[in-house]
PDB file of C-alpha atoms in Angstrom:
ATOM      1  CA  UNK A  28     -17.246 103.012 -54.180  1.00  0.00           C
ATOM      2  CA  UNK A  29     -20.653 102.664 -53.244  1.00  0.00           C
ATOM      3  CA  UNK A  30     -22.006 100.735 -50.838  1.00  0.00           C
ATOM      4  CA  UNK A  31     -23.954  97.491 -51.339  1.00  0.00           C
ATOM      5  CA  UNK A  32     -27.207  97.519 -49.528  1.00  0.00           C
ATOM      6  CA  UNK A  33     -27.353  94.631 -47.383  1.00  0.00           C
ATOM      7  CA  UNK A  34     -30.482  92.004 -47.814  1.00  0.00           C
ATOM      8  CA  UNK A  35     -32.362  90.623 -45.140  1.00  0.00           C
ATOM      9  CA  UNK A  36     -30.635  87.183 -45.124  1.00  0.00           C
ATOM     10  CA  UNK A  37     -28.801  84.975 -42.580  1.00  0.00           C
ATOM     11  CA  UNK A  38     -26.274  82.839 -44.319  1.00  0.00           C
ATOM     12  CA  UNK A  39     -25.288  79.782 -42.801  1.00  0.00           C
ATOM     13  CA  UNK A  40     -22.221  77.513 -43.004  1.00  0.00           C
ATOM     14  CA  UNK A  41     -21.446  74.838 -41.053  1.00  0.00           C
ATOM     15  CA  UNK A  42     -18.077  73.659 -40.552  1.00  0.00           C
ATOM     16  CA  UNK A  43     -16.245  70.680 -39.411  1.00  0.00           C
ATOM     17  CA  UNK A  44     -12.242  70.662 -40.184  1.00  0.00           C
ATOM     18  CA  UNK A  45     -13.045  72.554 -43.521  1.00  0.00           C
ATOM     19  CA  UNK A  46     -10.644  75.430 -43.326  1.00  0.00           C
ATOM     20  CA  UNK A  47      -9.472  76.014 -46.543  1.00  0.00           C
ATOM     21  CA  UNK A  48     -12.589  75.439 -48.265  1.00  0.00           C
ATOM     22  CA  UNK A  49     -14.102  77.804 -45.901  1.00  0.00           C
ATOM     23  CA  UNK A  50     -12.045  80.347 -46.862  1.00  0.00           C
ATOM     24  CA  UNK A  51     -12.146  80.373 -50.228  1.00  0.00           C
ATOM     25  CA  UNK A  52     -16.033  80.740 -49.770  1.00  0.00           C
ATOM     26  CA  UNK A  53     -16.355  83.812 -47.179  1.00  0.00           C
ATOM     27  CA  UNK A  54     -13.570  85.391 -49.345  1.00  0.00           C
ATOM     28  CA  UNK A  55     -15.957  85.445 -52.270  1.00  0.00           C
ATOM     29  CA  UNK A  56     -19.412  86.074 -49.595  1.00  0.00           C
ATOM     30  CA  UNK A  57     -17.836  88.967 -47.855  1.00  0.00           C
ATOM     31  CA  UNK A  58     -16.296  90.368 -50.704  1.00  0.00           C
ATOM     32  CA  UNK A  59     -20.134  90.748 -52.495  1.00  0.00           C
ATOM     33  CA  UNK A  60     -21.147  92.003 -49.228  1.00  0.00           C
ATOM     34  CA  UNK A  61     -24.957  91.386 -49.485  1.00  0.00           C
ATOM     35  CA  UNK A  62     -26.316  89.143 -46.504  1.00  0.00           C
ATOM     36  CA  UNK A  63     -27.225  90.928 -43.430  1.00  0.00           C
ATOM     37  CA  UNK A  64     -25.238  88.547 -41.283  1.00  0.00           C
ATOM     38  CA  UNK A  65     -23.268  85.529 -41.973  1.00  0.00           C
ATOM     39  CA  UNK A  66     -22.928  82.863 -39.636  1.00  0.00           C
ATOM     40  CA  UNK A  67     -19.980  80.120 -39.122  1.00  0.00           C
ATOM     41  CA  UNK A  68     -21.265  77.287 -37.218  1.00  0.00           C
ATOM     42  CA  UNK A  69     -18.329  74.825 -36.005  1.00  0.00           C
ATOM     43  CA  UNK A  70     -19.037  71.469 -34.970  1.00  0.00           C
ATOM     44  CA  UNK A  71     -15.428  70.884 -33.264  1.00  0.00           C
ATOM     45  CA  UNK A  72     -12.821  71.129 -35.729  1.00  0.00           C
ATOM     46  CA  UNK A  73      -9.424  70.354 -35.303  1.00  0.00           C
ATOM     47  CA  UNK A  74      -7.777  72.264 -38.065  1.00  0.00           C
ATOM     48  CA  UNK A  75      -7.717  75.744 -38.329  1.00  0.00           C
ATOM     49  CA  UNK A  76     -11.488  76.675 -39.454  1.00  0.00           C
ATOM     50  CA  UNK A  77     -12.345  78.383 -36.400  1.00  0.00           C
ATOM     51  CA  UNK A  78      -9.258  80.778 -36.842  1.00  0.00           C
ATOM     52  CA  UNK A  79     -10.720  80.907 -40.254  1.00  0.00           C
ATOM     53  CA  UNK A  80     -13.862  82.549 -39.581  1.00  0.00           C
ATOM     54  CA  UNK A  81     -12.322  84.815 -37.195  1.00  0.00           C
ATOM     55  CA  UNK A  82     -10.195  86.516 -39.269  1.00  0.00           C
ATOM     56  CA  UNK A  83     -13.512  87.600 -41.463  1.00  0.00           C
ATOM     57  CA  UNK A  84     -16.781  90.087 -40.460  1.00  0.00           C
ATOM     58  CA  UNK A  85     -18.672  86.915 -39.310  1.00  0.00           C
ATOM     59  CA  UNK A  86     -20.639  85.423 -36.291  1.00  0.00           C
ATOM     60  CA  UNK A  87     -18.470  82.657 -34.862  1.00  0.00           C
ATOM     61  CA  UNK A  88     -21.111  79.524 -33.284  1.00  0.00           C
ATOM     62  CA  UNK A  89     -20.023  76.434 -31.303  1.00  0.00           C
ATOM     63  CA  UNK A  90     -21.974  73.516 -31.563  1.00  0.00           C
ATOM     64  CA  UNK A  91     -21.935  69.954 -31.131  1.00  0.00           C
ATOM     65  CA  UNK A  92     -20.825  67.493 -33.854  1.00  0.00           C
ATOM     66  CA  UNK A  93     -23.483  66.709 -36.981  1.00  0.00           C
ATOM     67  CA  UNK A  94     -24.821  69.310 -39.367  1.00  0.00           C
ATOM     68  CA  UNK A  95     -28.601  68.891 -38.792  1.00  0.00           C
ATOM     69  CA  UNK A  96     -27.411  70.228 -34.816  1.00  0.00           C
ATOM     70  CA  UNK A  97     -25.233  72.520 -36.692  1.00  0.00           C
ATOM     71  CA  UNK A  98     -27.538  74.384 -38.945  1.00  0.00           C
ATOM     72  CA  UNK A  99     -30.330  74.552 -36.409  1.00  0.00           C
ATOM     73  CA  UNK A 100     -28.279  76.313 -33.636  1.00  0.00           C
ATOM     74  CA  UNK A 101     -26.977  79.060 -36.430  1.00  0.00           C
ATOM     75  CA  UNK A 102     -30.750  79.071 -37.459  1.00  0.00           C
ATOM     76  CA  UNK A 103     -31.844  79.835 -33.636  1.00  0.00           C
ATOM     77  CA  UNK A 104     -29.949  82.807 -33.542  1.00  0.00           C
ATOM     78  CA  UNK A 105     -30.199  83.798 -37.122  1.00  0.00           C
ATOM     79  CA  UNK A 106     -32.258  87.321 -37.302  1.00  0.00           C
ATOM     80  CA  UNK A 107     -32.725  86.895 -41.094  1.00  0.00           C
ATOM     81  CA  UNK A 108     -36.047  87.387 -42.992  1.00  0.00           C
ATOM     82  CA  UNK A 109     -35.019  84.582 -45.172  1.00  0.00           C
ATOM     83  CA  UNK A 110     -32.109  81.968 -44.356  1.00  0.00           C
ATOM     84  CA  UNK A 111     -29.606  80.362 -47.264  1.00  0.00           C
ATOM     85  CA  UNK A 112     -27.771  77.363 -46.408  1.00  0.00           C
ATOM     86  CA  UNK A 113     -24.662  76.398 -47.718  1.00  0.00           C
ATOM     87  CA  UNK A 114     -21.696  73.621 -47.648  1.00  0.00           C
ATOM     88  CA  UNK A 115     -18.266  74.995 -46.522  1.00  0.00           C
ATOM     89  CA  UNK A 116     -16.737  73.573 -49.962  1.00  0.00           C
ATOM     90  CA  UNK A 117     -18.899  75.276 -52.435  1.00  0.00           C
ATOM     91  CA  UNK A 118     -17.827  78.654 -54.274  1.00  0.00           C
ATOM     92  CA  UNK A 119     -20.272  80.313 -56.066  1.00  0.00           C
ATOM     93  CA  UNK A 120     -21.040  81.712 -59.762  1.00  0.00           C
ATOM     94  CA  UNK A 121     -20.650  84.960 -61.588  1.00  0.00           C
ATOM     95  CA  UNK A 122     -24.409  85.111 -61.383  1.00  0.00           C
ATOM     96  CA  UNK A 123     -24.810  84.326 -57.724  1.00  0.00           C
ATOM     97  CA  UNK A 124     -25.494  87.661 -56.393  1.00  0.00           C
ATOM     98  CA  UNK A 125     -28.430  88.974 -58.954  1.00  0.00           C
ATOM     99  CA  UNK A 126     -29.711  85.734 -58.380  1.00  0.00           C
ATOM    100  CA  UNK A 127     -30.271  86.174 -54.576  1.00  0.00           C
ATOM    101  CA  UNK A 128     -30.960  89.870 -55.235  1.00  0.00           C
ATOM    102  CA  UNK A 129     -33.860  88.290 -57.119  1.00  0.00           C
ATOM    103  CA  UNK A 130     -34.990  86.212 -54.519  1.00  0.00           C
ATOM    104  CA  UNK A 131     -35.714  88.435 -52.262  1.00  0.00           C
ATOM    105  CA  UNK A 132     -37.673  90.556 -54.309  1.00  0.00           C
ATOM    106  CA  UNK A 133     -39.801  87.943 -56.237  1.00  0.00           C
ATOM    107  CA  UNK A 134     -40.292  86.688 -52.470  1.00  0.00           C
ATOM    108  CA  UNK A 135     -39.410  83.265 -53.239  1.00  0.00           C
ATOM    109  CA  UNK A 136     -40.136  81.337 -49.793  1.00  0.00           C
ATOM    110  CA  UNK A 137     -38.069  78.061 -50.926  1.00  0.00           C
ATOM    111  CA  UNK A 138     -35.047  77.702 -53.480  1.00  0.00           C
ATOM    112  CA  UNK A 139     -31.813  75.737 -54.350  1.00  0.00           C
ATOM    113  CA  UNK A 140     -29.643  75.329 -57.014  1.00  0.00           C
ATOM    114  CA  UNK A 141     -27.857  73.659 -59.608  1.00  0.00           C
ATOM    115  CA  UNK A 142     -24.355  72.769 -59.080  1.00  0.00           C
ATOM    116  CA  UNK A 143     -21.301  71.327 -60.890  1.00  0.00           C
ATOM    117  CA  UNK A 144     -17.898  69.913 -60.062  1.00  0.00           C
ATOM    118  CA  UNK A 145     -14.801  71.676 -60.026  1.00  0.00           C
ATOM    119  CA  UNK A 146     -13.166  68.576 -61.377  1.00  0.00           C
ATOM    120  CA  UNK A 147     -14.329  67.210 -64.869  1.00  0.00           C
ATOM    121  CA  UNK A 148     -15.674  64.047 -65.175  1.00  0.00           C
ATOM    122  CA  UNK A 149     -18.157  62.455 -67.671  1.00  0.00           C
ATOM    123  CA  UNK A 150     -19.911  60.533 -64.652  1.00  0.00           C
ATOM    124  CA  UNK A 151     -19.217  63.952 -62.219  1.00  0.00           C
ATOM    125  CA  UNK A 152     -21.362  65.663 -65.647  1.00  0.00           C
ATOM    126  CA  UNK A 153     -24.338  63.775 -65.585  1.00  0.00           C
ATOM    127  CA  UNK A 154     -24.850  63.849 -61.814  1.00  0.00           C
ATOM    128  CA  UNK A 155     -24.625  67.628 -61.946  1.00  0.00           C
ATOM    129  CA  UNK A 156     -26.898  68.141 -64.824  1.00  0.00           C
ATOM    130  CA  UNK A 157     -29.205  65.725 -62.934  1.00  0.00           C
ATOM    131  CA  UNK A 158     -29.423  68.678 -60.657  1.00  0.00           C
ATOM    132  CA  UNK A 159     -31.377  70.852 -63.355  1.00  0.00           C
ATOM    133  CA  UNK A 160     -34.457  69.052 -62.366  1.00  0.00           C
ATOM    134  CA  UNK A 161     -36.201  69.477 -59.908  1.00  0.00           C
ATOM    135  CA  UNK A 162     -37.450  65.675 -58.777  1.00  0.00           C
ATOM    136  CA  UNK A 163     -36.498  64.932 -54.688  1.00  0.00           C
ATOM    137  CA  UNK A 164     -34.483  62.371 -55.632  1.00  0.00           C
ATOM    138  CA  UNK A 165     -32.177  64.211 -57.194  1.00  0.00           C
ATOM    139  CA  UNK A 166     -31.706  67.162 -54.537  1.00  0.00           C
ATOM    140  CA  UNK A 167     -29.115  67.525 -51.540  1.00  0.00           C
ATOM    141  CA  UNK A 168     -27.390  69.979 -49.296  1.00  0.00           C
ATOM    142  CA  UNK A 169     -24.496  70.839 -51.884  1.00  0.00           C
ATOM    143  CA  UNK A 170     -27.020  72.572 -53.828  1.00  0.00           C
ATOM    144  CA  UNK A 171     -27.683  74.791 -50.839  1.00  0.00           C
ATOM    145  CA  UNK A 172     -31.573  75.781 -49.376  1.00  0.00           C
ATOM    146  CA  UNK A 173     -32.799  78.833 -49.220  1.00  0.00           C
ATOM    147  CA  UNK A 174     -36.157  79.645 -47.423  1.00  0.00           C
ATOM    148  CA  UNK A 175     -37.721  81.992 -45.477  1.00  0.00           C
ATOM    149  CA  UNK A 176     -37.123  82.267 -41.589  1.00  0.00           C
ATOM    150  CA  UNK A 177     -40.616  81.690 -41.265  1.00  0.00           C
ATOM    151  CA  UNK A 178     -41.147  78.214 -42.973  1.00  0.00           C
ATOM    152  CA  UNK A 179     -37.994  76.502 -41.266  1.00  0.00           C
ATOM    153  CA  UNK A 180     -39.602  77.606 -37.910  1.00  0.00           C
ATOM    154  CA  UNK A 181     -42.774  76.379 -38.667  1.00  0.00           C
ATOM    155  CA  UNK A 182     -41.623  72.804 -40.021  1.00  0.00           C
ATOM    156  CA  UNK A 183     -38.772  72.807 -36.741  1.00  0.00           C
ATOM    157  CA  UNK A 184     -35.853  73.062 -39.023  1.00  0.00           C
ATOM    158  CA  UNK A 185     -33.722  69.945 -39.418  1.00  0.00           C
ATOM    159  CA  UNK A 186     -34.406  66.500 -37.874  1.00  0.00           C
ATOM    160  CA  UNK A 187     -31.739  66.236 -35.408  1.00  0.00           C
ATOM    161  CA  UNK A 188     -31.838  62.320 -35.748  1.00  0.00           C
ATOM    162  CA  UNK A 189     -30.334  62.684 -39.054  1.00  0.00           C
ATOM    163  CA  UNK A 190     -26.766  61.222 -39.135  1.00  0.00           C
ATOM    164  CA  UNK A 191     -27.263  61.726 -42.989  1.00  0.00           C
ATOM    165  CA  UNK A 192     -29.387  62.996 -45.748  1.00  0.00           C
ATOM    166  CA  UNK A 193     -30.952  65.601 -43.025  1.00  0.00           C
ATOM    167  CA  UNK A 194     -31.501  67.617 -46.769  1.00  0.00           C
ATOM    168  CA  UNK A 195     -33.366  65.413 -48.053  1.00  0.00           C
ATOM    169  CA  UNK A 196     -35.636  64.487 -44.947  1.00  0.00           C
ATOM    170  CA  UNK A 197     -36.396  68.547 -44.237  1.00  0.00           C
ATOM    171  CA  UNK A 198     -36.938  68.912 -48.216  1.00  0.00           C
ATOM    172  CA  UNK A 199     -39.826  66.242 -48.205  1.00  0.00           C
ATOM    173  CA  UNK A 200     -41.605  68.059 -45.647  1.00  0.00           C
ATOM    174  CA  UNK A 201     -40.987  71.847 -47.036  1.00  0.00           C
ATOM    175  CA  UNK A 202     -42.416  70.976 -50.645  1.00  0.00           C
ATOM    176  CA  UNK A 203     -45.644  69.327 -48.999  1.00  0.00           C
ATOM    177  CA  UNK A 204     -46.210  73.082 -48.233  1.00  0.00           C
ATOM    178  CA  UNK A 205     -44.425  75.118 -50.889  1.00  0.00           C
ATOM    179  CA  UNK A 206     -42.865  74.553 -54.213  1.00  0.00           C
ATOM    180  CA  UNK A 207     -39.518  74.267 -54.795  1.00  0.00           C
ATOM    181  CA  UNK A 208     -37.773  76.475 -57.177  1.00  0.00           C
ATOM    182  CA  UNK A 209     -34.561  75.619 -59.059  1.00  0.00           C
ATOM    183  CA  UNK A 210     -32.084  78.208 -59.598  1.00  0.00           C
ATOM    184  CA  UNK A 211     -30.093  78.009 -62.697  1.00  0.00           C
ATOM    185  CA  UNK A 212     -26.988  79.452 -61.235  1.00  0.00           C
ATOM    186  CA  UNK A 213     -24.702  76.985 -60.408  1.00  0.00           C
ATOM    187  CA  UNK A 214     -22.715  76.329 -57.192  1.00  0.00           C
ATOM    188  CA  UNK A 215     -19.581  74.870 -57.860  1.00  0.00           C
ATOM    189  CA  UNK A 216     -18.914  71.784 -55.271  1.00  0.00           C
ATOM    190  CA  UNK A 217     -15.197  70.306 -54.521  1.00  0.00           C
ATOM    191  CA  UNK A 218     -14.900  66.822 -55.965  1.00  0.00           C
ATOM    192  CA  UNK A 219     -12.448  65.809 -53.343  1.00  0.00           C
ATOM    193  CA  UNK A 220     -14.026  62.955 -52.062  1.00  0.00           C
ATOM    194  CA  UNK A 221     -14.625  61.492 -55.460  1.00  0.00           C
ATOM    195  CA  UNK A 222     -11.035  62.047 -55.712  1.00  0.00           C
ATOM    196  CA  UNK A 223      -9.902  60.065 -52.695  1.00  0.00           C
ATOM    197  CA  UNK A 224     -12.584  57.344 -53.079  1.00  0.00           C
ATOM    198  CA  UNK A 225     -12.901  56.901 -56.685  1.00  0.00           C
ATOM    199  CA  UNK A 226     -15.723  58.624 -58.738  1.00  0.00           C
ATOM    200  CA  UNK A 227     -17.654  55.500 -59.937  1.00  0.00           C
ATOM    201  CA  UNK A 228     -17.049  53.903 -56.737  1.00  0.00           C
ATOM    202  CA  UNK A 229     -18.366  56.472 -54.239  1.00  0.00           C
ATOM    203  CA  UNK A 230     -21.434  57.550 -57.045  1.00  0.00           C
ATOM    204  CA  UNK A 231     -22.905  53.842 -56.111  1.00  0.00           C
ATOM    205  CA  UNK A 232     -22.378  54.263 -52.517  1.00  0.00           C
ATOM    206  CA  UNK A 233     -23.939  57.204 -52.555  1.00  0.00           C
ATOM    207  CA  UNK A 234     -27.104  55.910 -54.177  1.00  0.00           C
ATOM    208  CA  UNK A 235     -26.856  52.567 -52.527  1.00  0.00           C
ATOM    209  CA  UNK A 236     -27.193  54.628 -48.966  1.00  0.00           C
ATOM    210  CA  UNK A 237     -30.150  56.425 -50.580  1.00  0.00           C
ATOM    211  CA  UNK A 238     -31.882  53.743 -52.159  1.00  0.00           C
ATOM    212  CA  UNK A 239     -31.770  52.258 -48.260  1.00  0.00           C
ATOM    213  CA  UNK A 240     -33.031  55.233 -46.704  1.00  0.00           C
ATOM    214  CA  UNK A 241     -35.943  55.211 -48.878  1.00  0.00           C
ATOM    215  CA  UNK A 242     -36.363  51.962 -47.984  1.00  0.00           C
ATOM    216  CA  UNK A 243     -36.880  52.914 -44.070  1.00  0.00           C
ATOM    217  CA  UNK A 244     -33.226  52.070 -42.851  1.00  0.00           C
ATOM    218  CA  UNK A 245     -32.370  53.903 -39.579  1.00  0.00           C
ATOM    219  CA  UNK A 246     -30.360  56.624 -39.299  1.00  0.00           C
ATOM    220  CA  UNK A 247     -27.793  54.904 -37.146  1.00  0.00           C
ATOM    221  CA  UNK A 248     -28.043  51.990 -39.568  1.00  0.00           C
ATOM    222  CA  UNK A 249     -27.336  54.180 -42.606  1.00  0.00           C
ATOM    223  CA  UNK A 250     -24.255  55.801 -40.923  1.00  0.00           C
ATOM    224  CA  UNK A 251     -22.606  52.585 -39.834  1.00  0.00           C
ATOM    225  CA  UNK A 252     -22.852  51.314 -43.252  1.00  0.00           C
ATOM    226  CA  UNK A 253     -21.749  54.387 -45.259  1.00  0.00           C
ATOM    227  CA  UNK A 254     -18.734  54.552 -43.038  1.00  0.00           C
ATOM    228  CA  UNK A 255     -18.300  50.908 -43.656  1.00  0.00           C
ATOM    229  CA  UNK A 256     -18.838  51.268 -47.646  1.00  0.00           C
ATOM    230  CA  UNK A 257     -16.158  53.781 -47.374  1.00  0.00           C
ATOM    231  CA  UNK A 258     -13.357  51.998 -45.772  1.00  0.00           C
TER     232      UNK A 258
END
């Protein structure tokens, strides 16, 4: 069989007690064997994720809790001429692989994708076909980043004060420097916490927390009440 060349790209997951989600992604990463490194960030889990990444060709990090801290000290040591981003619980399309392959040679400096559930859902529909477009409002970290080394340097990477949305907040300062381009290919995200919260239900929280963090409320503020909205 012949080898895949190997692209210039540092993937990044971080991980916090997602170990069978996890695996289910670097089986299908590994297996297409095209990023030059990929990098498991833990944030302290207390299942088995860590044992998870070891048992695959990856780059085992340690970190402290929160993904902005996360994905910023996998970034630090990332050697990558680009860097892609993803959620432990997403799996990824047929069409994944030309798509990155095409990435790096159109030179594409900043990218995500569209997504959909793997649970169907008329409600779980719209919000993923909301992720066709390409408005701010409707982007977040499930649909992955991808961006050159470069650019993530020069805007500091991710605001460490984020307790939530940290997508959103580096997003708004990327695209006041480059465009953003949507990817067609889908990433397919678990629907588990619609599942254990109730679809409807957790949909409004999730915009109610947004519609407040446009609205200027702090990042401690915003945590406290999603974890309160939740319960």
């Amino acid at each position: 069989m012949q080898q895949t060349k190997k692209l210039p790209i540092s993937l990044i997951i971080p991980v916090l007690n997602d170990a069978v989600f996890l695996k289910s992604l670097l089986d299908q990463v590994c297996r297409i064997d095209l990023f030059e490194e990929i990098i498991v960030v833990d944030g302290g889990s207390a299942d088995e994720s860590r044992d998870v990444a070891k048992s695959f060709a990856v780059l085992l990090v340690q970190s402290k809790t929160g993904r902005a801290i996360q994905m910023n000290e996998a970034a630090r040591i990332g050697t990558g001429v680009y860097f892609l981003f993803l959620h432990a619980d997403v799996k990824i399309s047929p069409d994944f692989p030309a798509t990155i392959k095409s990435l790096v040679a159109d030179k594409i400096t900043l990218a995500n994708f569209c997504l959909e559930f793997d649970k169907k859902n008329p409600i779980l529909d719209f919000s993923a076909y909301l992720t066709r477009f390409s408005t701010n409002i409707f982007q977040f970290g499930d649909q992955g980043l991808w961006l050159k080394a470069d650019l993530f340097k020069e805007v500091g990477g991710f605001d460490e004060n984020c307790l939530l949305l940290e997508d959103q907040e580096i997003l708004t300062r990327l695209r006041k420097k480059h465009q953003l381009k949507k990817q067609k290919e889908c990433l397919v995200v678990s629907a588990r916490k619609y599942e254990k919260h109730g679809v409807l239900r957790l949909q409004m929280i999730y915009s109610w927390i947004y519609l407040r963090y446009r609205f200027g409320m702090s990042q401690e503020d915003l945590a406290k009440l999603y974890q309160s909205l939740l319960n």
